[in-house]
Amino acid sequence: MLQLYVLPLLVLSVCAADNRLVYRDNDKPAFCHKLDCPKYSLLTTGEGFEVRQYEAAKYSSTLVSAMDYKKASYKGFMKLFDYIQGDNEQGVEVAMAAPVAVKVEPGQGPACESNYTVNFFVPFADQDSPPVPKDSTVFITPMPAFTAYVSSFPGYIFSGATWTKHAVELADALTASNITNFEKSYYYTAGYDSPATLFGRHNEIWMIQV
């Protein structure tokens, strides 16, 4: 059982695989808004979720332990924003990419802090050699290729509870579809839009296949 402390909410079912190539070259998904974003192939679709194979890539990252998702993600975002604005050993700016992906490791209980690792995708021009962070709490994460179960949903998210709700829905959907080979101790949130974007927003939950 995914440790999210929220009741099950939704049941979905799996459809047939189509092995459709979605994004590996220059055909960026519309929700990336022409920004660089991780390349993936769509392996299978379900009723309300997809199974994606992501290529290996680097991310700039920082870990924040806190009780509140919103405060933790903002603190982590600002550290990484400073990094791409030139707070690095080379003193260079790094282009913004998408998404802002947050690895959420829920605490052991509702009164415990959770761990939030905030990640910026490193743009393709810097993938081979990202600038070295000056801030000791910012680091580069070389993420190997992985398969993820992904649910997508619109809207402006005002609290961590909304992310949790959608994570529980995805976990329940996978379990109801007899899919059990996903990581249950953490999940990722992925946001693709600027805070100034009020409409047409795209959000995702990633659960990693194991």
Short mmCIF file of N, CA and C in Angstrom, two decimals, residues 17 22 28 38 52 54 75 77 86 105 114 118 123 131 137 140 146 148 170 174 189 193 198 202 204 208-209:
data_model
loop_
_atom_site.label_atom_id
_atom_site.label_comp_id
_atom_site.label_asym_id
_atom_site.label_seq_id
_atom_site.Cartn_x
_atom_site.Cartn_y
_atom_site.Cartn_z
N ALA A 17 -1.48 -2.45 -25.44
CA ALA A 17 -0.27 -1.69 -25.76
C ALA A 17 -0.28 -1.29 -27.22
N VAL A 22 6.54 8.44 -28.99
CA VAL A 22 5.95 9.74 -28.73
C VAL A 22 6.96 10.87 -28.88
N LYS A 28 8.53 17.72 -29.76
CA LYS A 28 8.24 17.87 -28.34
C LYS A 28 6.74 17.87 -28.10
N PRO A 38 12.16 15.77 -20.98
CA PRO A 38 12.70 14.41 -21.11
C PRO A 38 12.08 13.66 -22.29
N ARG A 52 5.20 4.94 -19.85
CA ARG A 52 6.22 5.59 -20.66
C ARG A 52 7.61 5.05 -20.35
N TYR A 54 11.30 6.31 -20.40
CA TYR A 54 12.10 7.53 -20.46
C TYR A 54 13.56 7.20 -20.71
N LYS A 75 10.78 26.25 -1.84
CA LYS A 75 12.17 26.42 -1.39
C LYS A 75 13.13 25.73 -2.36
N PHE A 77 12.54 24.94 -5.53
CA PHE A 77 12.48 25.63 -6.82
C PHE A 77 13.41 26.84 -6.83
N GLY A 86 22.77 31.44 -12.79
CA GLY A 86 24.20 31.73 -12.76
C GLY A 86 24.90 31.43 -11.46
N GLU A 105 8.73 11.52 -0.98
CA GLU A 105 8.88 10.35 -0.10
C GLU A 105 8.11 10.64 1.18
N SER A 114 8.18 14.85 5.44
CA SER A 114 8.42 14.09 4.22
C SER A 114 9.67 14.64 3.55
N VAL A 118 13.46 18.19 -5.28
CA VAL A 118 13.00 19.01 -6.40
C VAL A 118 14.03 18.91 -7.52
N PRO A 123 18.67 21.09 -19.74
CA PRO A 123 18.43 21.18 -21.19
C PRO A 123 19.47 20.40 -21.98
N PRO A 131 26.71 22.81 -15.69
CA PRO A 131 27.50 23.65 -14.79
C PRO A 131 27.50 23.09 -13.36
N THR A 137 23.95 22.34 -1.39
CA THR A 137 22.70 21.58 -1.30
C THR A 137 22.08 21.32 -2.67
N ILE A 140 23.80 17.50 -9.15
CA ILE A 140 23.36 16.98 -10.44
C ILE A 140 23.03 15.50 -10.28
N PHE A 146 14.25 4.81 -17.32
CA PHE A 146 13.26 4.21 -16.43
C PHE A 146 11.91 4.14 -17.12
N ALA A 148 7.82 4.53 -16.36
CA ALA A 148 6.93 5.15 -15.39
C ALA A 148 5.47 4.97 -15.79
N LEU A 170 -3.86 7.14 -8.94
CA LEU A 170 -3.03 6.36 -9.85
C LEU A 170 -2.65 5.01 -9.22
N LEU A 174 -3.65 1.32 -10.77
CA LEU A 174 -2.70 0.26 -11.11
C LEU A 174 -3.02 -1.03 -10.36
N THR A 189 5.83 14.16 -8.66
CA THR A 189 4.91 15.12 -9.28
C THR A 189 5.67 15.82 -10.39
N ASP A 193 4.17 24.06 -16.24
CA ASP A 193 3.75 25.42 -16.54
C ASP A 193 4.33 26.45 -15.59
N LEU A 198 -2.49 30.53 -16.01
CA LEU A 198 -3.69 30.28 -15.22
C LEU A 198 -4.57 29.19 -15.82
N HIS A 202 -0.86 21.68 -17.35
CA HIS A 202 -0.66 20.23 -17.48
C HIS A 202 0.16 19.74 -16.30
N GLU A 204 1.33 16.07 -13.95
CA GLU A 204 1.45 14.63 -14.03
C GLU A 204 1.89 14.03 -12.70
N ILE A 208 7.17 4.86 -10.58
CA ILE A 208 8.27 4.20 -11.26
C ILE A 208 8.08 2.68 -11.25
N GLN A 209 8.23 2.08 -12.42
CA GLN A 209 8.14 0.62 -12.52
C GLN A 209 9.38 -0.01 -11.91
#
